[in-house]
Amino acid sequence: MHSFTEENYLKAIYKLQEANGLVVATSSLAQVLEVHAPSVTDMLKRMAGKKLVTYQKSKGVKLTEKGRQVAVGIIRNHRLWEVFLVDKLGYKWDEVHDLAEQLEHIHSEDLTNKLDSFLGFPKADPHGDPIPDANGILPKSKAVLLSTFAEGDQGTFTGVTDHSATFLNYLDKTGFSLGDPIKVKGIEKYDQTYTLQLKGKKEVVVSFKVANSLLLSQ
Amino acid sequence: MHSFTEENYLKAIYKLQEANGLVVATSSLAQVLEVHAPSVTDMLKRMAGKKLVTYQKSKGVKLTEKGRQVAVGIIRNHRLWEVFLVDKLGYKWDEVHDLAEQLEHIHSEDLTNKLDSFLGFPKADPHGDPIPDANGILPKSKAVLLSTFAEGDQGTFTGVTDHSATFLNYLDKTGFSLGDPIKVKGIEKYDQTYTLQLKGKKEVVVSFKVANSLLLSQ
DNA sequence: TTAATAAATTAGGTTCGTCTAATTTATTTT
DNA sequence: AAAATAAATTAGACGAACCTAATTTATTAA
C-alpha cells in the first residue's frame, strides 16, 4: 500500500495535470501541498523509484498509468465520502472537505464499492464534481463557466471551481443551489457584473469573480 | 493531534490494563503491536514526555487520565464504525475489524457523534462489546463466561472474548447468534465439553475453549 | 548574449517509528 | 545466595518525510 503522503502527492499531481497541462512543476506541488520545494524533490525521486511518476530533473513530473489509477481511486473515495457526509450525516457542503481528506485514505476497494452502492451510485459529489466509477473512469463534464455566457443564455447550476467554505457559504446565502436553473438577464460592460435570474424568479447581481467560479450545464 | 501509532499504543495499553491489571509490560505491548521490544521502550519514553502514560524504567507503563481519554475515544470510534459497516453496508461481523482499525483514527469528535446519531445510538458493537458514550464512559458489562455456568443454567448470548474471524465463523456455522438464549443441558466431566440448547431447541456440543470465549447475560 | 532573476537541486540536519546486537536489570531455579 | 534465564534497556542504524542554507540550472530581461 501507499502512504498517505504519497497518495496526497499523487492526488495533487493529478489535479495540477488536469488543470494546467502535461507536466507539473516542483514549485506548484510545494505550494498546494504546503511543503518546501526540497521536500518535493526528495519525494518525487522516491515516487519515481516506485514507478508512480516519471520525473526528469528540473523538468517537472507527471503520473504514470499506475500513479493515475491510484490518484483517481483516491478521488473516487473522497467524493463518495463527501456524499455520505452530506446525504447521510447531514453535513453542509462547505463542511465536508477536511473530513473527506481523511476518509479518502481508507484502503479497501470493497468498502468503496459497498459505500457507492449504499449511496445509490451517485454521479457527483455535493459540489457537483463527478465521481469516477469502479474502473477509474471519470465522466468528462460538459459544464462551462457562467462567465462564458452572454445575455439571455441559461443553464443548470451543476458545479463550482472554487471549493472554499467562504465561497460555498456565499452561494448558500445568495440563493444558489446545485441543480437549479440560472438565466443571465444582463451583463454590465463597465465592471463585468452579472445580473442573474435564479429559481423562483429571484434576481441577484454577482461579480465576474463569482461568474467565473460557477459551472453550468445544457 | 496524535499519530496513528501513538493511538494504537494507547489502545493496546488500555486493553492490556483492562485485561491483566494495573501495569503493562514492554513485552506484552511488543507482542500485541507486533513490533520489537526496543521500539516499545522508545515509544513509551516519547509518550511519557507527552503525559499520555506514566512510565517507569523496567517497571512497566500505565495510562494517564489524558491517555485513557484518548484510548476510550478510539475504542468509541472503532465500535461505532463496526456498527456502521455491519448495519448499513452489509458486512458480516467477522469482516469488519481491519476496516474499523483504519476508520477509528479519523479525527473528528463531531463526525463520531453524528455517526452515533445516524446509527441510532447503539449500545454495543456487532460483537457485543459496549460502546463508550460521548463522555468516554464505558458501561460496565455484567456478562459472564459460559464456562462459569453449571448444568441447567441459562442466559442470553451477548458477547465474545475471542474476536478472531475463524472463531466468529465457527459460531455462525454452528448456529450461535448474538441476542439468542442459550441453556446448558449438560457438562461432560471427562473433557469439559458443554451440551447447549440454542434458540429453536437446537442442541450443540462445544469444547471448553468455546465455552470460555462466550459471554452470557442475565 | 550576457546579466539578473526565478526555479530546482544538493548537502546536511531533524523527528518519528522502526530495527539488530550488546548490555543491563529482574526474576526464577537450583 | 548464586547461577541461569528472561525481560528490558542502551547503542547505533535506517527509511520516510520534512526542514534550512548553499548551489546549480532555467528562464527572462536588458
Short mmCIF file of C-alpha atoms (C1' of nucleotides) in Angstrom, two decimals:
data_model
loop_
_atom_site.label_atom_id
_atom_site.label_comp_id
_atom_site.label_asym_id
_atom_site.label_seq_id
_atom_site.Cartn_x
_atom_site.Cartn_y
_atom_site.Cartn_z
CA MET A 1 0.00 0.00 0.00
CA HIS A 2 0.94 3.63 -0.39
CA SER A 3 1.44 6.09 2.41
CA PHE A 4 -0.98 8.93 2.97
CA THR A 5 1.74 11.32 1.91
CA GLU A 6 2.33 9.52 -1.36
CA GLU A 7 -1.39 9.50 -2.01
CA ASN A 8 -1.60 13.21 -1.37
CA TYR A 9 1.22 13.86 -3.80
CA LEU A 10 -0.48 11.68 -6.42
CA LYS A 11 -3.76 13.50 -5.99
CA ALA A 12 -2.08 16.89 -6.19
CA ILE A 13 -0.14 15.94 -9.31
CA TYR A 14 -3.30 14.59 -10.89
CA LYS A 15 -5.23 17.78 -10.22
CA LEU A 16 -2.44 20.03 -11.43
CA GLN A 17 -2.03 17.95 -14.57
CA GLU A 18 -5.77 18.22 -15.25
CA ALA A 19 -5.81 21.94 -14.65
CA ASN A 20 -2.59 23.16 -16.22
CA GLY A 21 -1.29 20.66 -18.70
CA LEU A 22 1.02 17.72 -19.02
CA VAL A 23 3.91 18.38 -16.71
CA VAL A 24 3.79 19.63 -13.14
CA ALA A 25 6.45 21.88 -11.60
CA THR A 26 8.10 21.25 -8.25
CA SER A 27 7.06 24.69 -7.06
CA SER A 28 3.37 24.16 -7.86
CA LEU A 29 3.37 20.97 -5.85
CA ALA A 30 5.20 22.62 -2.99
CA GLN A 31 2.54 25.30 -2.96
CA VAL A 32 -0.54 23.12 -2.98
CA LEU A 33 0.92 20.57 -0.57
CA GLU A 34 2.21 23.30 1.72
CA VAL A 35 5.72 21.96 1.97
CA HIS A 36 9.04 23.40 0.81
CA ALA A 37 10.49 22.69 -2.60
CA PRO A 38 13.36 20.42 -1.50
CA SER A 39 10.87 18.11 0.22
CA VAL A 40 9.05 17.78 -3.07
CA THR A 41 12.22 16.98 -5.00
CA ASP A 42 13.02 14.34 -2.40
CA MET A 43 9.61 12.76 -2.53
CA LEU A 44 9.41 12.77 -6.32
CA LYS A 45 12.63 10.80 -6.50
CA ARG A 46 11.23 8.17 -4.17
CA MET A 47 7.96 8.03 -6.08
CA ALA A 48 9.74 7.73 -9.41
CA GLY A 49 11.55 4.74 -7.91
CA LYS A 50 8.17 3.15 -7.30
CA LYS A 51 7.02 3.89 -10.85
CA LEU A 52 4.22 6.13 -9.66
CA VAL A 53 5.52 9.13 -11.60
CA THR A 54 8.01 9.92 -14.31
CA TYR A 55 10.37 12.54 -13.08
CA GLN A 56 13.04 14.38 -15.01
CA LYS A 57 15.38 16.51 -13.02
CA SER A 58 14.45 20.17 -13.33
CA LYS A 59 11.85 19.30 -15.95
CA GLY A 60 8.83 18.53 -13.81
CA VAL A 61 6.82 15.42 -13.11
CA LYS A 62 3.84 13.51 -14.45
CA LEU A 63 1.87 10.47 -13.39
CA THR A 64 2.46 7.03 -14.80
CA GLU A 65 -0.61 4.97 -15.61
CA LYS A 66 -0.15 3.26 -12.25
CA GLY A 67 0.04 6.62 -10.49
CA ARG A 68 -3.05 7.83 -12.29
CA GLN A 69 -5.01 4.78 -11.18
CA VAL A 70 -4.13 5.42 -7.56
CA ALA A 71 -4.94 9.13 -7.83
CA VAL A 72 -8.33 8.52 -9.39
CA GLY A 73 -9.10 5.88 -6.78
CA ILE A 74 -8.46 8.41 -4.04
CA ILE A 75 -10.63 10.99 -5.74
CA ARG A 76 -13.37 8.37 -6.00
CA ASN A 77 -13.08 7.70 -2.28
CA HIS A 78 -13.03 11.39 -1.44
CA ARG A 79 -16.16 12.22 -3.40
CA LEU A 80 -18.13 9.20 -2.21
CA TRP A 81 -17.34 10.01 1.41
CA GLU A 82 -18.45 13.60 0.79
CA VAL A 83 -21.79 12.31 -0.44
CA PHE A 84 -22.05 10.12 2.65
CA LEU A 85 -21.31 13.02 4.97
CA VAL A 86 -23.89 15.28 3.35
CA ASP A 87 -26.64 12.81 2.44
CA LYS A 88 -26.46 10.51 5.44
CA LEU A 89 -24.96 12.50 8.29
CA GLY A 90 -26.45 15.88 7.48
CA TYR A 91 -23.27 17.87 6.94
CA LYS A 92 -23.39 21.01 4.77
CA TRP A 93 -21.44 21.13 1.51
CA ASP A 94 -18.95 23.60 2.93
CA GLU A 95 -18.08 21.39 5.91
CA VAL A 96 -17.08 18.11 4.36
CA HIS A 97 -13.77 18.70 2.64
CA ASP A 98 -11.38 18.19 5.53
CA LEU A 99 -13.15 15.09 6.77
CA ALA A 100 -13.16 13.59 3.30
CA GLU A 101 -9.43 14.30 3.11
CA GLN A 102 -9.01 11.86 5.96
CA LEU A 103 -11.57 9.30 4.84
CA GLU A 104 -10.22 9.12 1.29
CA HIS A 105 -7.17 7.25 2.56
CA ILE A 106 -9.06 4.28 3.95
CA HIS A 107 -7.68 1.38 1.96
CA SER A 108 -10.36 -1.00 0.80
CA GLU A 109 -11.77 -1.26 -2.68
CA ASP A 110 -14.54 -3.40 -1.31
CA LEU A 111 -15.54 -0.74 1.21
CA THR A 112 -15.54 1.91 -1.50
CA ASN A 113 -17.81 -0.17 -3.67
CA LYS A 114 -20.18 -1.04 -0.84
CA LEU A 115 -20.33 2.65 0.09
CA ASP A 116 -21.06 3.50 -3.54
CA SER A 117 -23.93 1.05 -3.53
CA PHE A 118 -25.23 2.26 -0.15
CA LEU A 119 -25.32 5.80 -1.51
CA GLY A 120 -27.19 4.72 -4.64
CA PHE A 121 -24.26 5.06 -7.07
CA PRO A 122 -24.18 8.86 -7.09
CA LYS A 123 -22.81 10.52 -10.22
CA ALA A 124 -21.45 13.62 -8.49
CA ASP A 125 -20.36 14.81 -5.07
CA PRO A 126 -22.10 17.62 -3.15
CA HIS A 127 -20.14 20.25 -5.13
CA GLY A 128 -21.10 18.75 -8.46
CA ASP A 129 -17.73 17.12 -9.10
CA PRO A 130 -18.11 13.85 -10.99
CA ILE A 131 -17.35 10.59 -9.16
CA PRO A 132 -15.07 8.17 -11.01
CA ASP A 133 -16.53 4.68 -11.40
CA ALA A 134 -15.02 1.48 -10.02
CA ASN A 135 -12.81 1.21 -13.12
CA GLY A 136 -11.31 4.63 -12.60
CA ILE A 137 -13.23 6.20 -15.43
CA LEU A 138 -14.19 9.78 -14.78
CA PRO A 139 -17.03 11.10 -16.96
CA LYS A 140 -15.90 14.12 -18.95
CA SER A 141 -18.01 17.04 -17.81
CA LYS A 142 -19.62 19.28 -20.41
CA ALA A 143 -20.26 22.06 -17.94
CA VAL A 144 -18.98 25.53 -18.78
CA LEU A 145 -18.24 28.62 -16.73
CA LEU A 146 -21.04 31.09 -16.28
CA SER A 147 -18.51 33.75 -17.27
CA THR A 148 -18.64 32.45 -20.86
CA PHE A 149 -22.38 33.12 -21.10
CA ALA A 150 -23.97 36.00 -22.98
CA GLU A 151 -27.12 37.93 -22.09
CA GLY A 152 -30.19 35.75 -22.37
CA ASP A 153 -28.28 32.46 -22.04
CA GLN A 154 -29.42 29.99 -19.45
CA GLY A 155 -28.41 26.68 -17.94
CA THR A 156 -28.45 24.50 -14.86
CA PHE A 157 -26.07 25.14 -11.99
CA THR A 158 -24.08 21.91 -11.75
CA GLY A 159 -20.74 22.71 -10.18
CA VAL A 160 -18.16 25.10 -8.80
CA THR A 161 -14.48 25.65 -9.46
CA ASP A 162 -13.85 27.33 -6.10
CA HIS A 163 -14.41 24.86 -3.29
CA SER A 164 -13.61 27.17 -0.40
CA ALA A 165 -16.03 27.26 2.51
CA THR A 166 -16.32 31.04 2.21
CA PHE A 167 -17.41 30.84 -1.42
CA LEU A 168 -19.84 27.98 -0.74
CA ASN A 169 -21.30 29.96 2.14
CA TYR A 170 -21.71 32.99 -0.09
CA LEU A 171 -23.62 30.85 -2.59
CA ASP A 172 -25.93 29.49 0.11
CA LYS A 173 -26.62 32.96 1.45
CA THR A 174 -27.24 34.42 -2.01
CA GLY A 175 -29.67 31.69 -3.02
CA PHE A 176 -27.62 29.45 -5.32
CA SER A 177 -28.38 25.76 -5.09
CA LEU A 178 -26.95 22.91 -7.13
CA GLY A 179 -29.35 21.70 -9.79
CA ASP A 180 -31.26 24.97 -10.04
CA PRO A 181 -31.74 26.88 -13.34
CA ILE A 182 -29.88 30.15 -13.85
CA LYS A 183 -30.57 32.73 -16.57
CA VAL A 184 -28.37 35.69 -17.49
CA LYS A 185 -30.56 38.79 -17.51
CA GLY A 186 -27.76 41.22 -18.15
CA ILE A 187 -24.01 41.78 -18.15
CA GLU A 188 -22.68 45.20 -17.19
CA LYS A 189 -19.95 46.20 -19.65
CA TYR A 190 -18.29 48.58 -17.24
CA ASP A 191 -17.41 46.16 -14.41
CA GLN A 192 -18.49 42.77 -15.78
CA THR A 193 -21.13 42.17 -13.14
CA TYR A 194 -23.82 39.65 -14.00
CA THR A 195 -27.49 40.07 -13.25
CA LEU A 196 -28.92 36.60 -12.89
CA GLN A 197 -32.37 35.18 -12.53
CA LEU A 198 -32.37 32.28 -10.10
CA LYS A 199 -35.05 29.71 -9.39
CA GLY A 200 -38.32 31.34 -8.34
CA LYS A 201 -37.57 34.46 -10.40
CA LYS A 202 -35.23 35.83 -7.74
CA GLU A 203 -32.74 38.29 -9.27
CA VAL A 204 -29.20 38.66 -7.97
CA VAL A 205 -26.14 40.58 -9.10
CA VAL A 206 -22.77 38.88 -8.92
CA SER A 207 -19.21 39.86 -9.77
CA PHE A 208 -17.14 38.41 -12.58
CA LYS A 209 -15.16 36.52 -9.97
CA VAL A 210 -18.31 34.66 -8.97
CA ALA A 211 -19.45 34.09 -12.56
CA ASN A 212 -16.03 32.65 -13.23
CA SER A 213 -16.41 30.08 -10.45
CA LEU A 214 -19.82 28.68 -11.37
CA LEU A 215 -20.27 25.76 -13.75
CA LEU A 216 -23.47 25.46 -15.77
CA SER A 217 -24.72 22.61 -17.96
CA GLN A 218 -27.01 22.33 -21.01
CA MET B 1 -3.40 15.54 17.40
CA HIS B 2 -1.84 12.17 18.00
CA SER B 3 -0.31 9.95 15.38
CA PHE B 4 -1.92 6.67 14.40
CA THR B 5 0.97 4.88 16.04
CA GLU B 6 0.52 6.67 19.33
CA GLU B 7 -3.19 5.93 19.21
CA ASN B 8 -2.51 2.25 18.62
CA TYR B 9 -0.16 2.15 21.59
CA LEU B 10 -2.76 3.85 23.76
CA LYS B 11 -5.45 1.43 22.70
CA ALA B 12 -3.19 -1.56 23.30
CA ILE B 13 -2.15 -0.32 26.74
CA TYR B 14 -5.77 0.32 27.64
CA LYS B 15 -6.85 -3.16 26.63
CA LEU B 16 -3.96 -4.86 28.41
CA GLN B 17 -4.63 -2.82 31.53
CA GLU B 18 -8.29 -3.85 31.47
CA ALA B 19 -7.46 -7.50 30.92
CA ASN B 20 -4.41 -8.08 33.11
CA GLY B 21 -4.16 -5.44 35.77
CA LEU B 22 -2.66 -2.12 36.53
CA VAL B 23 0.69 -2.08 34.84
CA VAL B 24 1.57 -3.22 31.34
CA ALA B 25 4.88 -4.83 30.39
CA THR B 26 7.02 -3.81 27.45
CA SER B 27 6.97 -7.36 26.13
CA SER B 28 3.17 -7.61 26.15
CA LEU B 29 2.93 -4.43 24.15
CA ALA B 30 5.60 -5.60 21.74
CA GLN B 31 3.61 -8.77 21.20
CA VAL B 32 0.20 -7.26 20.55
CA LEU B 33 1.57 -4.40 18.46
CA GLU B 34 3.83 -6.74 16.51
CA VAL B 35 6.97 -4.70 16.99
CA HIS B 36 10.19 -5.46 18.82
CA ALA B 37 10.75 -4.55 22.45
CA PRO B 38 13.25 -1.72 21.92
CA SER B 39 10.73 0.06 19.69
CA VAL B 40 8.26 -0.06 22.55
CA THR B 41 10.74 1.29 25.08
CA ASP B 42 11.50 4.13 22.69
CA MET B 43 7.88 4.96 22.06
CA LEU B 44 6.91 4.82 25.72
CA LYS B 45 9.56 7.41 26.51
CA ARG B 46 8.16 9.75 23.89
CA MET B 47 4.61 9.17 25.09
CA ALA B 48 5.58 9.73 28.71
CA GLY B 49 7.01 13.07 27.57
CA LYS B 50 3.56 13.93 26.24
CA LYS B 51 1.90 12.91 29.52
CA LEU B 52 -0.09 10.18 27.82
CA VAL B 53 1.39 7.45 30.02
CA THR B 54 3.39 7.12 33.19
CA TYR B 55 6.42 5.05 32.50
CA GLN B 56 8.98 3.76 34.96
CA LYS B 57 12.06 2.20 33.54
CA SER B 58 11.85 -1.60 33.72
CA LYS B 59 8.65 -1.37 35.74
CA GLY B 60 6.02 -1.15 33.03
CA VAL B 61 3.62 1.51 31.87
CA LYS B 62 0.09 2.73 32.55
CA LEU B 63 -2.19 5.34 31.06
CA THR B 64 -2.62 8.80 32.49
CA GLU B 65 -6.14 10.17 32.61
CA LYS B 66 -5.36 12.02 29.38
CA GLY B 67 -4.14 8.81 27.75
CA ARG B 68 -7.22 6.96 28.91
CA GLN B 69 -9.49 9.60 27.38
CA VAL B 70 -7.78 9.22 24.02
CA ALA B 71 -7.85 5.42 24.19
CA VAL B 72 -11.54 5.29 25.02
CA GLY B 73 -12.28 7.78 22.26
CA ILE B 74 -10.61 5.50 19.75
CA ILE B 75 -12.49 2.49 21.04
CA ARG B 76 -15.70 4.50 20.68
CA ASN B 77 -14.82 5.28 17.09
CA HIS B 78 -13.86 1.71 16.35
CA ARG B 79 -17.07 0.22 17.65
CA LEU B 80 -19.33 2.80 16.03
CA TRP B 81 -17.68 2.24 12.66
CA GLU B 82 -18.13 -1.50 13.11
CA VAL B 83 -21.84 -0.95 13.62
CA PHE B 84 -21.92 1.21 10.50
CA LEU B 85 -20.15 -1.42 8.43
CA VAL B 86 -22.49 -4.20 9.55
CA ASP B 87 -25.80 -2.37 9.83
CA LYS B 88 -25.50 -0.03 6.88
CA LEU B 89 -23.08 -1.60 4.45
CA GLY B 90 -23.98 -5.23 4.99
CA TYR B 91 -20.63 -6.53 6.21
CA LYS B 92 -20.54 -9.65 8.38
CA TRP B 93 -19.30 -9.46 11.96
CA ASP B 94 -16.11 -11.33 11.10
CA GLU B 95 -15.13 -8.93 8.33
CA VAL B 96 -15.17 -5.55 9.99
CA HIS B 97 -12.24 -5.49 12.36
CA ASP B 98 -9.47 -4.44 9.99
CA LEU B 99 -11.56 -1.74 8.36
CA ALA B 100 -12.56 -0.35 11.74
CA GLU B 101 -8.88 -0.30 12.69
CA GLN B 102 -8.42 2.24 9.92
CA LEU B 103 -11.62 4.19 10.46
CA GLU B 104 -11.07 4.57 14.21
CA HIS B 105 -8.27 7.04 13.53
CA ILE B 106 -10.42 9.60 11.73
CA HIS B 107 -10.09 12.69 13.89
CA SER B 108 -13.39 14.43 14.43
CA GLU B 109 -15.48 14.32 17.55
CA ASP B 110 -18.29 15.88 15.61
CA LEU B 111 -18.21 13.13 12.99
CA THR B 112 -18.20 10.47 15.70
CA ASN B 113 -21.24 11.99 17.34
CA LYS B 114 -23.10 12.43 14.06
CA LEU B 115 -22.32 8.82 13.19
CA ASP B 116 -23.56 7.73 16.62
CA SER B 117 -26.81 9.55 15.98
CA PHE B 118 -27.13 8.18 12.43
CA LEU B 119 -26.78 4.66 13.82
CA GLY B 120 -29.42 5.28 16.50
CA PHE B 121 -27.04 5.48 19.47
CA PRO B 122 -26.19 1.78 19.59
CA LYS B 123 -25.16 0.36 22.97
CA ALA B 124 -22.87 -2.35 21.62
CA ASP B 125 -20.89 -3.22 18.51
CA PRO B 126 -21.61 -6.28 16.32
CA HIS B 127 -19.57 -8.49 18.69
CA GLY B 128 -21.48 -7.30 21.73
CA ASP B 129 -18.71 -5.04 23.02
CA PRO B 130 -20.14 -1.96 24.71
CA ILE B 131 -19.72 1.43 23.03
CA PRO B 132 -18.38 4.23 25.24
CA ASP B 133 -20.57 7.31 25.27
CA ALA B 134 -19.51 10.80 24.16
CA ASN B 135 -18.08 11.46 27.63
CA GLY B 136 -15.83 8.43 27.50
CA ILE B 137 -17.93 6.43 29.91
CA LEU B 138 -17.98 2.75 29.15
CA PRO B 139 -20.88 0.82 30.72
CA LYS B 140 -19.58 -1.93 32.96
CA SER B 141 -20.76 -5.21 31.46
CA LYS B 142 -22.33 -7.80 33.76
CA ALA B 143 -21.87 -10.60 31.26
CA VAL B 144 -20.05 -13.73 32.41
CA LEU B 145 -18.29 -16.54 30.60
CA LEU B 146 -20.35 -19.54 29.65
CA SER B 147 -17.56 -21.64 31.17
CA THR B 148 -18.66 -20.47 34.64
CA PHE B 149 -22.14 -21.93 34.13
CA ALA B 150 -23.44 -25.12 35.72
CA GLU B 151 -25.87 -27.65 34.25
CA GLY B 152 -29.33 -26.18 33.87
CA ASP B 153 -28.13 -22.57 33.87
CA GLN B 154 -29.22 -20.31 31.06
CA GLY B 155 -28.64 -16.83 29.71
CA THR B 156 -28.55 -14.63 26.67
CA PHE B 157 -25.57 -14.68 24.32
CA THR B 158 -24.30 -11.08 24.42
CA GLY B 159 -20.62 -11.13 23.57
CA VAL B 160 -17.37 -12.89 22.77
CA THR B 161 -13.87 -12.66 24.17
CA ASP B 162 -12.24 -14.11 21.06
CA HIS B 163 -12.74 -11.73 18.12
CA SER B 164 -10.90 -13.75 15.51
CA ALA B 165 -12.63 -14.27 12.17
CA THR B 166 -12.17 -18.04 12.48
CA PHE B 167 -13.98 -18.18 15.81
CA LEU B 168 -16.77 -15.89 14.61
CA ASN B 169 -17.19 -18.03 11.53
CA TYR B 170 -17.39 -21.12 13.68
CA LEU B 171 -20.16 -19.51 15.71
CA ASP B 172 -22.12 -18.60 12.58
CA LYS B 173 -21.75 -22.09 11.21
CA THR B 174 -22.74 -23.74 14.49
CA GLY B 175 -25.84 -21.61 14.94
CA PHE B 176 -24.83 -19.06 17.57
CA SER B 177 -26.28 -15.61 17.13
CA LEU B 178 -25.91 -12.56 19.36
CA GLY B 179 -29.01 -11.96 21.47
CA ASP B 180 -30.20 -15.56 21.37
CA PRO B 181 -30.88 -17.60 24.54
CA ILE B 182 -28.51 -20.43 25.48
CA LYS B 183 -29.16 -23.15 28.05
CA VAL B 184 -26.61 -25.59 29.44
CA LYS B 185 -28.06 -29.10 29.08
CA GLY B 186 -25.00 -30.92 30.31
CA ILE B 187 -21.30 -30.69 31.07
CA GLU B 188 -19.12 -33.72 30.46
CA LYS B 189 -16.75 -34.15 33.40
CA TYR B 190 -14.18 -36.08 31.44
CA ASP B 191 -13.29 -33.44 28.80
CA GLN B 192 -15.33 -30.39 29.85
CA THR B 193 -17.48 -30.30 26.74
CA TYR B 194 -20.74 -28.43 27.02
CA THR B 195 -24.01 -29.59 25.55
CA LEU B 196 -26.04 -26.48 24.84
CA GLN B 197 -29.56 -25.82 23.78
CA LEU B 198 -29.70 -22.92 21.35
CA LYS B 199 -32.66 -20.96 20.08
CA GLY B 200 -35.25 -23.21 18.46
CA LYS B 201 -34.30 -26.19 20.66
CA LYS B 202 -31.21 -26.92 18.55
CA GLU B 203 -28.62 -28.86 20.57
CA VAL B 204 -24.90 -28.41 20.01
CA VAL B 205 -21.79 -29.69 21.76
CA VAL B 206 -18.88 -27.29 22.22
CA SER B 207 -15.44 -27.54 23.79
CA PHE B 208 -14.32 -25.76 26.94
CA LYS B 209 -12.30 -23.43 24.73
CA VAL B 210 -15.52 -22.25 23.08
CA ALA B 211 -17.44 -22.04 26.36
CA ASN B 212 -14.61 -19.94 27.68
CA SER B 213 -14.99 -17.42 24.83
CA LEU B 214 -18.72 -16.80 25.03
CA LEU B 215 -20.25 -14.11 27.21
CA LEU B 216 -23.77 -14.54 28.56
CA SER B 217 -26.00 -12.09 30.40
CA GLN B 218 -28.82 -12.35 32.96
"C1'" DT C 1 24.19 37.40 -25.45
"C1'" DT C 2 25.16 38.48 -21.21
"C1'" DA C 3 23.21 39.66 -16.76
"C1'" DA C 4 19.59 39.25 -13.46
"C1'" DT C 5 16.03 36.62 -11.54
"C1'" DA C 6 13.47 32.67 -10.54
"C1'" DA C 7 13.14 27.69 -10.02
"C1'" DA C 8 15.09 23.43 -8.74
"C1'" DT C 9 18.50 20.64 -6.73
"C1'" DT C 10 22.17 19.18 -3.48
"C1'" DA C 11 24.05 18.98 1.08
"C1'" DG C 12 23.39 18.30 5.61
"C1'" DG C 13 20.07 18.03 9.62
"C1'" DT C 14 15.73 16.65 12.39
"C1'" DT C 15 11.92 13.71 14.18
"C1'" DC C 16 9.19 9.53 14.16
"C1'" DG C 17 8.98 4.85 14.38
"C1'" DT C 18 11.25 1.01 13.45
"C1'" DC C 19 15.30 -2.48 13.53
"C1'" DT C 20 19.60 -5.64 15.39
"C1'" DA C 21 23.22 -6.51 18.61
"C1'" DA C 22 25.04 -5.75 23.03
"C1'" DT C 23 24.27 -4.81 27.75
"C1'" DT C 24 21.89 -4.28 31.98
"C1'" DT C 25 18.24 -5.36 35.23
"C1'" DA C 26 14.74 -8.67 37.10
"C1'" DT C 27 13.06 -12.97 38.01
"C1'" DT C 28 13.47 -17.90 38.56
"C1'" DT C 29 15.59 -22.00 39.55
"C1'" DT C 30 18.93 -24.71 41.78
"C1'" DA D 1 22.54 -16.86 47.78
"C1'" DA D 2 24.47 -17.85 43.49
"C1'" DA D 3 23.62 -19.18 38.88
"C1'" DA D 4 20.68 -19.34 34.99
"C1'" DT D 5 17.14 -17.43 32.40
"C1'" DA D 6 14.09 -13.98 30.89
"C1'" DA D 7 12.83 -9.16 30.27
"C1'" DA D 8 14.08 -4.56 29.39
"C1'" DT D 9 17.18 -1.04 28.06
"C1'" DT D 10 21.04 1.27 25.61
"C1'" DA D 11 23.68 1.98 21.50
"C1'" DG D 12 23.85 2.65 16.89
"C1'" DA D 13 21.39 2.47 12.22
"C1'" DC D 14 17.83 3.16 8.78
"C1'" DG D 15 13.89 4.93 5.82
"C1'" DA D 16 10.23 8.29 5.33
"C1'" DA D 17 9.12 12.89 5.18
"C1'" DC D 18 10.22 17.04 6.39
"C1'" DC D 19 13.45 21.35 7.13
"C1'" DT D 20 17.29 25.43 6.08
"C1'" DA D 21 21.21 27.12 3.65
"C1'" DA D 22 24.03 26.85 -0.31
"C1'" DT D 23 24.46 25.83 -5.07
"C1'" DT D 24 23.15 24.85 -9.66
"C1'" DT D 25 20.14 25.16 -13.63
"C1'" DA D 26 16.50 27.61 -16.35
"C1'" DT D 27 14.19 31.42 -17.73
"C1'" DT D 28 13.50 36.26 -18.55
"C1'" DA D 29 15.11 40.92 -19.20
"C1'" DA D 30 18.48 44.24 -20.55
#
